[in-house]
Coordinates of C-alpha atoms and ligand atoms in Angstrom, one line a residue:
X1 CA -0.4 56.5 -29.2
X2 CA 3.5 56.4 -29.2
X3 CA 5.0 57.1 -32.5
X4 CA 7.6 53.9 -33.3
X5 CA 10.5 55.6 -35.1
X6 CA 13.0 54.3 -37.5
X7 CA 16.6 54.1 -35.7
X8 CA 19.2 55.4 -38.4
X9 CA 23.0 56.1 -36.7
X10 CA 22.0 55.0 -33.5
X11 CA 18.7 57.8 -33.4
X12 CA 15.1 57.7 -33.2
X13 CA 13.9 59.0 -36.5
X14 CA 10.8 60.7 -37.7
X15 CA 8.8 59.8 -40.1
X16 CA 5.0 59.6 -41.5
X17 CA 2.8 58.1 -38.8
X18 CA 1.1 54.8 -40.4
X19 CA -1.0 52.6 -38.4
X20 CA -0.4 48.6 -37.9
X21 CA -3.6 47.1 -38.3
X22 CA -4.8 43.7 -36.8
X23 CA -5.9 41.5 -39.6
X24 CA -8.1 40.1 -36.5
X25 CA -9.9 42.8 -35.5
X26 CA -9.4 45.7 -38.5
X27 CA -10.4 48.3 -36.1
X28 CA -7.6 47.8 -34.0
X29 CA -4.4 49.5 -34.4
X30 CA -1.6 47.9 -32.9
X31 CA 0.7 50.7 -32.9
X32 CA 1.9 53.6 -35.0
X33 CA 4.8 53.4 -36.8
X34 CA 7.0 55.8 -38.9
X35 CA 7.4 55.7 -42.6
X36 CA 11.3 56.2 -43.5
X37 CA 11.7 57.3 -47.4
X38 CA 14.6 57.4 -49.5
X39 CA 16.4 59.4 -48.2
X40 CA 16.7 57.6 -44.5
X41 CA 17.6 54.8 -46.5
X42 CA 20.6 56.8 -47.7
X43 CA 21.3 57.8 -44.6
X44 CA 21.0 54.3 -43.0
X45 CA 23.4 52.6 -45.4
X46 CA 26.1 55.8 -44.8
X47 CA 25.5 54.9 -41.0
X48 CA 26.1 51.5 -41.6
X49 CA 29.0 51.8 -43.5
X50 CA 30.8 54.6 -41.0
X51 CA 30.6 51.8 -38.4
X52 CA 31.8 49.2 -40.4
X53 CA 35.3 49.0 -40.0
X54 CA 35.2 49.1 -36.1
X55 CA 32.5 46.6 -35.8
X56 CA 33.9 43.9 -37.8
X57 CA 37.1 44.7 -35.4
X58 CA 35.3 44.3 -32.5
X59 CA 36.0 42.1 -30.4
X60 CA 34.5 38.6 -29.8
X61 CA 32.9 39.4 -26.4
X62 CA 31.4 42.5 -27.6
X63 CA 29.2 40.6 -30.3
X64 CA 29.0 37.4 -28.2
X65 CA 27.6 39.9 -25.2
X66 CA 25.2 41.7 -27.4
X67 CA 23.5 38.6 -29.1
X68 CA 23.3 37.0 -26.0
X69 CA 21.6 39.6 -24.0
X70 CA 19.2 40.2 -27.1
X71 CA 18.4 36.0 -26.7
X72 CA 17.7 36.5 -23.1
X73 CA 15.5 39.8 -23.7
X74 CA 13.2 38.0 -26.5
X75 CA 12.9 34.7 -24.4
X76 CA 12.0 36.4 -20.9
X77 CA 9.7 38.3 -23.0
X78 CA 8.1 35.8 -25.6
X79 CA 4.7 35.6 -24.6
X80 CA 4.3 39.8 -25.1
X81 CA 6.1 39.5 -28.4
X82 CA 4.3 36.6 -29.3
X83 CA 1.1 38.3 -28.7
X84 CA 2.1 41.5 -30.4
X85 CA 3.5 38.8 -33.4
X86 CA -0.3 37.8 -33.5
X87 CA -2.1 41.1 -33.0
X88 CA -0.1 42.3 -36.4
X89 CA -0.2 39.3 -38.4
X90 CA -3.0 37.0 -37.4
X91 CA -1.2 33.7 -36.5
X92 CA -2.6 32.4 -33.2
X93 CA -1.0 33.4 -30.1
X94 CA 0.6 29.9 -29.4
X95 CA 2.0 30.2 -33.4
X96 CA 3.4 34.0 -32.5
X97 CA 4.9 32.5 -28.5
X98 CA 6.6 29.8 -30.2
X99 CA 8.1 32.2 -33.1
X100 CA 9.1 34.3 -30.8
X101 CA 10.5 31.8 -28.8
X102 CA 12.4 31.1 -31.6
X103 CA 13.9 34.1 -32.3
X104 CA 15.5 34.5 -28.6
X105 CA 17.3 30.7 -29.4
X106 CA 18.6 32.0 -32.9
X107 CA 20.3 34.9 -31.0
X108 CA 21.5 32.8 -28.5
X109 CA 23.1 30.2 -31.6
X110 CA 25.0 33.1 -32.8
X111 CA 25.6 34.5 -29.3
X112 CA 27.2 31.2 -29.0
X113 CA 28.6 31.0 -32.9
X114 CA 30.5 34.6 -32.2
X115 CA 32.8 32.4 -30.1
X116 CA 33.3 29.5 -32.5
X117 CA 34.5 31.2 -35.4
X118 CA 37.6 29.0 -36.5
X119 CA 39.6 29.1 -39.5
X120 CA 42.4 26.3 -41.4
X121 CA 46.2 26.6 -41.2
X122 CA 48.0 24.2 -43.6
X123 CA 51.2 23.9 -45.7
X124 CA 52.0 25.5 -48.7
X125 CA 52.8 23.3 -51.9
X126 CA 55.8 25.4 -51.9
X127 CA 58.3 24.4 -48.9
X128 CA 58.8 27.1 -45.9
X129 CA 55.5 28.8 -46.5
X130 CA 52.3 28.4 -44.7
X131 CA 49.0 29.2 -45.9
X132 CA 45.7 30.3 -43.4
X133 CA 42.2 30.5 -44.4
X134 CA 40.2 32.7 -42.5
X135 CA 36.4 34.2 -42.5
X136 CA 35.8 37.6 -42.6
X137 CA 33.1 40.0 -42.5
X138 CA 31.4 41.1 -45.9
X139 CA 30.7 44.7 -45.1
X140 CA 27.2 46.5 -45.2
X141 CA 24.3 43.8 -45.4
X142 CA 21.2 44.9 -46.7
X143 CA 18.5 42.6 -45.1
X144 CA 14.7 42.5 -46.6
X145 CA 11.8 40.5 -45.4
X146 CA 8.3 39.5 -45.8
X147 CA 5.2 39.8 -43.6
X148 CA 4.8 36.1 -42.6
X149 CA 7.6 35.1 -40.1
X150 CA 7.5 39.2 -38.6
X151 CA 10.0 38.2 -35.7
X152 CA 11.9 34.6 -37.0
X153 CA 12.8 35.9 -40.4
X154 CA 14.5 39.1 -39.4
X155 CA 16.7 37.3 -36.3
X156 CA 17.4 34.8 -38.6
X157 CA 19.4 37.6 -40.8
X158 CA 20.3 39.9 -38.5
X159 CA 21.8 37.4 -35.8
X160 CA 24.3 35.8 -38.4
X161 CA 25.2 39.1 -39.9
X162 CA 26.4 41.0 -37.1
X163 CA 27.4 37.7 -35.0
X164 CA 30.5 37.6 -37.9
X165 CA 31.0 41.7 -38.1
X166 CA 28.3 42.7 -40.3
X167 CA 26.7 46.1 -40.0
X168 CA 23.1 46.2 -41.4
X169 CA 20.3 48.0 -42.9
X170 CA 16.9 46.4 -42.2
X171 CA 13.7 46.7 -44.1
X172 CA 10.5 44.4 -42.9
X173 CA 7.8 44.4 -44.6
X174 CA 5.3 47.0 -44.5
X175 CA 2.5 45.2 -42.9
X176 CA 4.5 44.0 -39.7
X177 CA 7.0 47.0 -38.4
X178 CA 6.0 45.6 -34.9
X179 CA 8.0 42.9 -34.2
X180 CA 11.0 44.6 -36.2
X181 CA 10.7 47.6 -34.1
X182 CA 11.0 45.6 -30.8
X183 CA 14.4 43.5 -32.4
X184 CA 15.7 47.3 -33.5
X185 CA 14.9 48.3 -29.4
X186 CA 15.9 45.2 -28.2
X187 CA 19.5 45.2 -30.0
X188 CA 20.0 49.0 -29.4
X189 CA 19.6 49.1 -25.4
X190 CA 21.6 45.4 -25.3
X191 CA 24.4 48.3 -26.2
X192 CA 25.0 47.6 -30.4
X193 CA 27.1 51.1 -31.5
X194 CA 25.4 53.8 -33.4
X195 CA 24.9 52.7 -37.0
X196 CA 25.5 48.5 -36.6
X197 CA 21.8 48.2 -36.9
X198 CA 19.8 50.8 -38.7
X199 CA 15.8 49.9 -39.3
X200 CA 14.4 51.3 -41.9
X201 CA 10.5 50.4 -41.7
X202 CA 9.1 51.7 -45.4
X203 CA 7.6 50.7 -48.7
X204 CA 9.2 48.1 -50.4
X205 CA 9.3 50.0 -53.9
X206 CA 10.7 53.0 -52.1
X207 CA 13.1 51.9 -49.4
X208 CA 14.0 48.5 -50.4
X209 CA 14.7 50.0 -53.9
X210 CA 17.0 52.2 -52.4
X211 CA 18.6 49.2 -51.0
X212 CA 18.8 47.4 -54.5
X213 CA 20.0 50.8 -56.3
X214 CA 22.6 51.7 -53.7
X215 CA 26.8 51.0 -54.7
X216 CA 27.5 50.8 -50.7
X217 CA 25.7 47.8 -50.0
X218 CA 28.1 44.5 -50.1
X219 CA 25.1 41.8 -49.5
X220 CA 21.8 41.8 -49.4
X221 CA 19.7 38.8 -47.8
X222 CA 16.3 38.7 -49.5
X223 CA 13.0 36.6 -48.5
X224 CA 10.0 37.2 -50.0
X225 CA 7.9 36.8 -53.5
X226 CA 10.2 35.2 -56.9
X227 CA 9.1 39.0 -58.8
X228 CA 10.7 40.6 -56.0
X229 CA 13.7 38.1 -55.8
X230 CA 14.4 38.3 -59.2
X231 CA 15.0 42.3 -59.1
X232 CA 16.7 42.0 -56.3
X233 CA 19.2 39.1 -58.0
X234 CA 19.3 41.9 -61.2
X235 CA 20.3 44.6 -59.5
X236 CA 22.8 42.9 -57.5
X237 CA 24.4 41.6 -60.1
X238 CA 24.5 45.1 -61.6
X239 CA 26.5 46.5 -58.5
X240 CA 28.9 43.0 -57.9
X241 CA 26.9 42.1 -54.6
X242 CA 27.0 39.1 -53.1
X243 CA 23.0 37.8 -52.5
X244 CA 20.9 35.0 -50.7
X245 CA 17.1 34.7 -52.3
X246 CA 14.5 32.9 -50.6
X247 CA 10.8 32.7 -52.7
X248 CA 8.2 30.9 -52.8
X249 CA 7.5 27.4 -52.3
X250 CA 4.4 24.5 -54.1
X251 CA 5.6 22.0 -51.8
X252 CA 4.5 18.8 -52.3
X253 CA 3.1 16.3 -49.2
X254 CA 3.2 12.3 -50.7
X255 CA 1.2 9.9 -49.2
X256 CA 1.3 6.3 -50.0
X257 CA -0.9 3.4 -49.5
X258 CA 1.2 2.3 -46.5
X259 CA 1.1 5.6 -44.8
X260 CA -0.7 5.6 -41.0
X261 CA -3.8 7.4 -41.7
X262 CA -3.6 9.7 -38.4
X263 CA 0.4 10.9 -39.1
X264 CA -0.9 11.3 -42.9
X265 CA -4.1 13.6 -41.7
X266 CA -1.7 15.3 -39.0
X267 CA 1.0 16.8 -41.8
X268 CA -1.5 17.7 -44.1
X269 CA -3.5 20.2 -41.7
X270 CA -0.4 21.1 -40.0
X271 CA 1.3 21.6 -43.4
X272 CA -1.2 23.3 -45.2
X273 CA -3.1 24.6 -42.7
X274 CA -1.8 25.9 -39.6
X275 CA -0.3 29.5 -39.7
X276 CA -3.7 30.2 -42.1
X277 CA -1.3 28.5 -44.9
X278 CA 0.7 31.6 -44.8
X279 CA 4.2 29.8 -45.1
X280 CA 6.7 29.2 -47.8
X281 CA 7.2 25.8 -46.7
X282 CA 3.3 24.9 -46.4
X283 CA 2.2 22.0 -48.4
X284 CA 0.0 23.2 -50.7
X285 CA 0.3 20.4 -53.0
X286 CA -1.3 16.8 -51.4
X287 CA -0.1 13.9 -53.8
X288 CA -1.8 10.8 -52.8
X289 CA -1.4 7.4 -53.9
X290 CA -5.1 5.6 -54.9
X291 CA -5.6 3.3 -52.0
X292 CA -5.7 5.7 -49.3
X293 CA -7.0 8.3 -51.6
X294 CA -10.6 8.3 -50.4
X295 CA -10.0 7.5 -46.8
X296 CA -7.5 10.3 -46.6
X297 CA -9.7 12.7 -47.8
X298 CA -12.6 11.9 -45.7
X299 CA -10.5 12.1 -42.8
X300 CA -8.4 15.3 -44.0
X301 CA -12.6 16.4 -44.5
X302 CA -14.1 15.9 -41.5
X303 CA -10.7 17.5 -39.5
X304 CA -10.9 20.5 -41.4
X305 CA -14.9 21.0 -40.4
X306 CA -13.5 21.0 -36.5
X307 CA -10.5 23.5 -37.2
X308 CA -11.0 27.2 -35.0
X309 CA -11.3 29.9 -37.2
X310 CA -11.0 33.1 -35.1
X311 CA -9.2 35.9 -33.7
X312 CA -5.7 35.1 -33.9
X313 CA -5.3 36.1 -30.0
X314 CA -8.9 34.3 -28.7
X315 CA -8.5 30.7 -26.5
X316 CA -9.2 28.2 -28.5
X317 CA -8.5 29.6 -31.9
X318 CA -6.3 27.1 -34.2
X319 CA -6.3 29.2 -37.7
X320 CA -6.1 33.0 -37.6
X321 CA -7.2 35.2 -40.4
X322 CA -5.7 35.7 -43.4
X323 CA -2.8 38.7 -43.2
X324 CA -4.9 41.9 -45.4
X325 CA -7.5 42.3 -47.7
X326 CA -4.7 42.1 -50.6
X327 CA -4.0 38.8 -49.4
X328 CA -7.7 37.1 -49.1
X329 CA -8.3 38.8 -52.7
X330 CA -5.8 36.5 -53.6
X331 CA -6.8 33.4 -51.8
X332 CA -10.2 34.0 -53.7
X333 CA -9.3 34.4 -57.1
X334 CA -7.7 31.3 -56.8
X335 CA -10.7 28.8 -55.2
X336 CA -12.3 30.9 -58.6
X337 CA -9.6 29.6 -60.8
X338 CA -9.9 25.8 -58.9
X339 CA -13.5 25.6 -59.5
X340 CA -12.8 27.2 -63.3
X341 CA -9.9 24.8 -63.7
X342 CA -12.5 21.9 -62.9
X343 CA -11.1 21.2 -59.4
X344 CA -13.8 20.0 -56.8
X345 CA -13.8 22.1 -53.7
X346 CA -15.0 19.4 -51.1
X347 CA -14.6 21.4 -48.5
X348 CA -14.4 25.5 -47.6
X349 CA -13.1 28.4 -49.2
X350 CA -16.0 30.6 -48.2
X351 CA -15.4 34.1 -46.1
X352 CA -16.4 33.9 -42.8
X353 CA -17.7 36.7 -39.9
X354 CA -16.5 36.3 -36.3
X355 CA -16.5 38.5 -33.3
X356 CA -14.4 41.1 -34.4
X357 CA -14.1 42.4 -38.4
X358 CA -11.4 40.5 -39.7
X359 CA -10.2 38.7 -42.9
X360 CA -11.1 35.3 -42.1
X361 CA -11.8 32.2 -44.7
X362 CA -12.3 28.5 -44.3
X363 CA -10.0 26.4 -44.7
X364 CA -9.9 25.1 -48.1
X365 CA -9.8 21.8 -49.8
X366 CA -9.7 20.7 -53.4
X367 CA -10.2 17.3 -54.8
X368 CA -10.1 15.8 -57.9
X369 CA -7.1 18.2 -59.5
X370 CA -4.7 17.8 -61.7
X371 CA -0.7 19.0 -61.4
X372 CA -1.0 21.1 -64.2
X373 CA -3.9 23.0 -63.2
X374 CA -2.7 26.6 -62.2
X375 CA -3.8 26.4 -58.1
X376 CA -1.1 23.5 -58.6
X377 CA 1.2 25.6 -60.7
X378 CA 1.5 28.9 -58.6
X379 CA 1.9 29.8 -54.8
X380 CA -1.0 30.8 -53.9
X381 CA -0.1 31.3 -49.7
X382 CA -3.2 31.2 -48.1
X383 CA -5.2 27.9 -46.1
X384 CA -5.7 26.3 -49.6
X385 CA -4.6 22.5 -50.6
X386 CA -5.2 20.5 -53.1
X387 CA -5.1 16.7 -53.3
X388 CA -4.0 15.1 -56.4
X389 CA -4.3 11.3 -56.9
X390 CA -1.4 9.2 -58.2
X391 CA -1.3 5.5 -59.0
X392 CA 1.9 4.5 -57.1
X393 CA 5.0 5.5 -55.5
X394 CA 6.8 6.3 -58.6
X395 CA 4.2 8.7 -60.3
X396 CA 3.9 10.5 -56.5
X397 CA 7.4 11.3 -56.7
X398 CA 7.3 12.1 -60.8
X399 CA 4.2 14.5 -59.4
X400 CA 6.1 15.8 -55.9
X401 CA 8.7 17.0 -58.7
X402 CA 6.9 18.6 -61.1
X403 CA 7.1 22.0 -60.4
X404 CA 9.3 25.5 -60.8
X405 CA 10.0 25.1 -56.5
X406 CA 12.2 23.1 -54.5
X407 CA 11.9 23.9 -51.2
X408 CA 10.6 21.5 -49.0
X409 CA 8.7 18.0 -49.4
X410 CA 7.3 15.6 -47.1
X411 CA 6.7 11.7 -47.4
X412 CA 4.2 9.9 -45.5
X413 CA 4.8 6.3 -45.7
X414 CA 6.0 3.5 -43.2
X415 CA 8.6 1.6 -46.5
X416 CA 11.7 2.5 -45.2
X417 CA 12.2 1.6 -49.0
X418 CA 10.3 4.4 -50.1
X419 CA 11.2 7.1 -47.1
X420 CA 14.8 6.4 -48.7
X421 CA 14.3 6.5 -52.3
X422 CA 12.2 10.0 -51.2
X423 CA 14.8 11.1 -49.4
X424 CA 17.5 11.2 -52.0
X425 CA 15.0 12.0 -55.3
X426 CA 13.0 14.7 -53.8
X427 CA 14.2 17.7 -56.0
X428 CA 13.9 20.4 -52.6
X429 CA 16.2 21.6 -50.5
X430 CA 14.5 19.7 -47.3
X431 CA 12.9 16.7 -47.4
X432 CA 10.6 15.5 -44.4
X433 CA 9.4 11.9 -43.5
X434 CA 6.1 11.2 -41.6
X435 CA 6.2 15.2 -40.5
X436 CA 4.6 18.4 -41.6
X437 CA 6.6 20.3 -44.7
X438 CA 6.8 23.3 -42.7
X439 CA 8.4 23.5 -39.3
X440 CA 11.9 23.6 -39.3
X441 CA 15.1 23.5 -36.5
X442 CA 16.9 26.8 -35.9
X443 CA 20.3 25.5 -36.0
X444 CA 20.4 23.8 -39.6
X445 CA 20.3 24.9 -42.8
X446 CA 17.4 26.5 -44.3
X447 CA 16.9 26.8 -48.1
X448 CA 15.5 25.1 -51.3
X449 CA 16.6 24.3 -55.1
X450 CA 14.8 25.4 -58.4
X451 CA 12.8 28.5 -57.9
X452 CA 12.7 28.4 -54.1
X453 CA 16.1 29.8 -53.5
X454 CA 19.0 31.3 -54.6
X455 CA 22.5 31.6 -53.4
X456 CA 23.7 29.9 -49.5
X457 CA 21.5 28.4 -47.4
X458 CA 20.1 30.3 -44.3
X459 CA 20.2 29.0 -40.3
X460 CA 22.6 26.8 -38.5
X461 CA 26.6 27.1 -39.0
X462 CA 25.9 27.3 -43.2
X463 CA 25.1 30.8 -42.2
X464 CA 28.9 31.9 -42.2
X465 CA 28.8 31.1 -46.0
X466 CA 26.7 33.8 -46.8
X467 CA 27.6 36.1 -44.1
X468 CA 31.5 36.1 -44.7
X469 CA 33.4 36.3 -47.0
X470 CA 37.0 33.7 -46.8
X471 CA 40.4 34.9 -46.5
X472 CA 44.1 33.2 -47.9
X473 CA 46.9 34.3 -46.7
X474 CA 50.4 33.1 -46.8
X475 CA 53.7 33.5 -45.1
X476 CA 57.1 33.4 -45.8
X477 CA 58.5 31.3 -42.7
Ligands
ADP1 P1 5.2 39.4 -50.4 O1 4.3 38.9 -51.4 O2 5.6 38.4 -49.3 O3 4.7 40.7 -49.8 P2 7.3 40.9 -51.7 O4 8.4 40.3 -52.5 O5 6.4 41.9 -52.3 O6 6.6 39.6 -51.1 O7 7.9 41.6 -50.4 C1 9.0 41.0 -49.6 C2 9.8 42.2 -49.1 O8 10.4 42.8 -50.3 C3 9.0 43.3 -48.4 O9 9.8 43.8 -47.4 C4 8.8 44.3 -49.5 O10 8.6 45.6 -49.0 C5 10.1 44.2 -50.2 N1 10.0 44.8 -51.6 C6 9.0 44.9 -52.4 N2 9.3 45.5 -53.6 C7 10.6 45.8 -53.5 C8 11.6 46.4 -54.4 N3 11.3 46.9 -55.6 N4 12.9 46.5 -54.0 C9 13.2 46.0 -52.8 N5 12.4 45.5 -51.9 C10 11.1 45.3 -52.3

């Protein structure tokens, strides 16, 4: 099997072979990939930082041509990406198509944005003098992701940050080098220059602490867990840098009494469920209002008995397994701690065997749970919800707010009364009505409030905040 190198300078690098297992089928190996160390990441950031100055001079057409052939690459080849996106993290293959779809369109925003980039001219407060504001590039960006969104995340760094004259160094995480590998290719042969893109595929406590301890870095975009975001917030603040967090998430999915039963249902196994619950923005947290309560969960019930639990890539399949051994470990410990807490599991939570080996589990549902319970508390990321009953609007949205995150939190109601009040009290940094927490446009912004998030927002044109850095300059006239 072909060894998948790192690309440092514009090379192919060695490194140690590690396999990328399928969570679907564990004796599958989806490719081979080379471990960098240290020491590439050294290398990687001194690339990076040789090519600065001539990439952020580049011209417009030179970023604008390479985005935009890397959007057409990923689109004409979605449904092989999307299956690869599967085969190494277990969402199904529609999930992994439609991700991948996604990344081609965020290349082909920026393709697009690389041509929009505008800045102010006005007077000066002293006569004869005029004053511009412009954006410019911030230097070396230092981009490290999780395993969850192997192909979104990633474009959605890397597509910004060179679309405005970045040069990066990427780390992915460990268990999903595939999809990184193919952006790395992908941007290489649509003709980046040596050292604009260096991918660094190795362990986070190695590599990305490299990142974190390095002085040549000028930004580094972070998604992943709050223990890792905070060391990466610590150590940027150590070396002056600027830095864009995003964590975890305990998002909260209201339903009132005047809710349509079938929307309701719909968000909550879409939220919590689909993508095995593996999201930041999954609703995890089911706060519903005493009317509906018991209808709501006998339908939420009996929809979770017909879900697919398979292998991610097999017809049919509408939950893939859980991402690695670590990762069901966790999901487990926590239906323990439900059931310990006094929670009533009404439904799943027990391992299951398919086909192939894999790390499959029911979906799972708790009832009867209280806010302050810790599976209420923590992130647990894995297809597990809990429903928590409430007395009225008011205590839903005292309970929706309740909690260290703020990224995203959905409404179910048909009061445009309450949709409204939601709307502006929700303490998150996206609020949804009648929809699924999770699921998001490419061309907005993309971030949360309290713990969720930390520094600009992600996506859309709120991008440039992070990813340049603004210019004043006046003239004498
Ligand atoms: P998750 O629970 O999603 O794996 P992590 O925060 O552990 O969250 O990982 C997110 C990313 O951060 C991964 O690419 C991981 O390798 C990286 N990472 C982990 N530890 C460190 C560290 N000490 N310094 C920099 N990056 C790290």
């Amino acid at each position: 099997m072909d060894l998948h190198r790192n690309l440092i300078d514009g090379e192919w690098v060695d490194g140690e072979a590690i396999a990328n297992i399928n969570p679907s089928d564990t004796n599958e190996v989806v490719g081979q990939y080379a471990r960098a160390g240290a020491d590439d990441a050294a290398k990687a950031i001194a690339a990076a930082r040789a090519a600065f100055p001539a990439w952020s001079r580049s011209g417009l057409m030179a970023r604008h041509g390479v985005l935009r052939k890397a959007a057409d690459e990923i689109l004409a080849r979605k449904e092989e990406l999307g299956r690869l996106l599967a085969r190494e993290e277990g969402k199904t293959l529609a999930e992994g198509i439609g991700e991948a779809a996604r990344a081609g369109q965020i290349f082909d925003f920026f393709a697009g944005e690389t041509l929009r980039l505008a800045g102010e001219t006005i007077p000066s407060v002293r006569p004869g003098i005029g004053v511009e504001m412009t954006r410019q590039a911030v230097g070396v960006v230092g981009i490290i992701t999780p395993w969850n969104f192997p192909i979104a995340i990633p474009a959605w760094k890397i597509a910004p940050a060179l679309c405005y004259g970045n040069t990066v160094v990427f780390k992915p995480a460990e268990l999903v080098p595939g999809c990184a590998w193919a952006i790395a290719d992908i941007l290489h042969r649509a003709g980046l220059p040596a050292g604009v893109l260096n991918l660094v595929m190795g362990k986070g406590s190695v590599v990305g602490q490299a990142m974190l301890d390095s002085a040549d870095i000028d930004a580094i975009s972070f998604t992943g867990s709050v223990a890792t975001g905070r060391r990466v917030a610590a150590a940027s603040a150590e070396h002056m840098r600027k830095v864009q967090l995003e964590m975890g998430g305990k998002n909260p999915l209201v339903v009132l009494d005047d809710a349509d039963l079938d929307t309701a249902v719909d968000c909550a196994v879409n939220g919590a469920f689909f993508s095995t619950g593996q999201r930041c923005t999954a609703s995890s947290r089911l706060v519903v209002t005493e009317g509906i309560h018991d209808r709501f969960v006998a339908a939420l019930t009996d929809r979770l008995k017909a879900l697919v639990v398979d292998n991610a890539v097999k017809e049919g399949t509408q939950i893939g397994p859980v991402v690695d051994q670590n990762q069901l470990d966790q999901d487990e410990r926590y239906i323990a701690i439900g059931r310990d807490e006094g929670a009533r599991l009404v439904f799943g939570g027990e391992r299951l065997n398919r086909e192939t080996p894999g790390f499959y589990l029911q979906p799972a549902l708790f009832t009867e749970t209280a806010n302050a319970m810790r599976i209420n508390r923590e992130e647990i990321f894995g297809p597990v919800a809990s429903v928590i009953r409430v007395k009225d609007y008011e205590e839903a949205l005292t309970v929706a707010n309740d909690t260290p995150y703020g990224l995203s939190s959905g409404i179910c109601t048909t009061s445009l009364k309450h949709a409204t009040h939601y709307k502006r009290n929700a303490e998150a940094g996206m609020v949804m009505v009648n929809l699924p927490t999770a699921g998001v446009d490419f061309h907005v912004p993309f971030g949360g409030s309290k713990g969720s998030s930390y520094g600009p927002r992600e996506q859309g044109r709120y991008a440039a905040e992070f990813y340049t850095t603004v210019k004043t300059a006046y003239t004498l006239a």
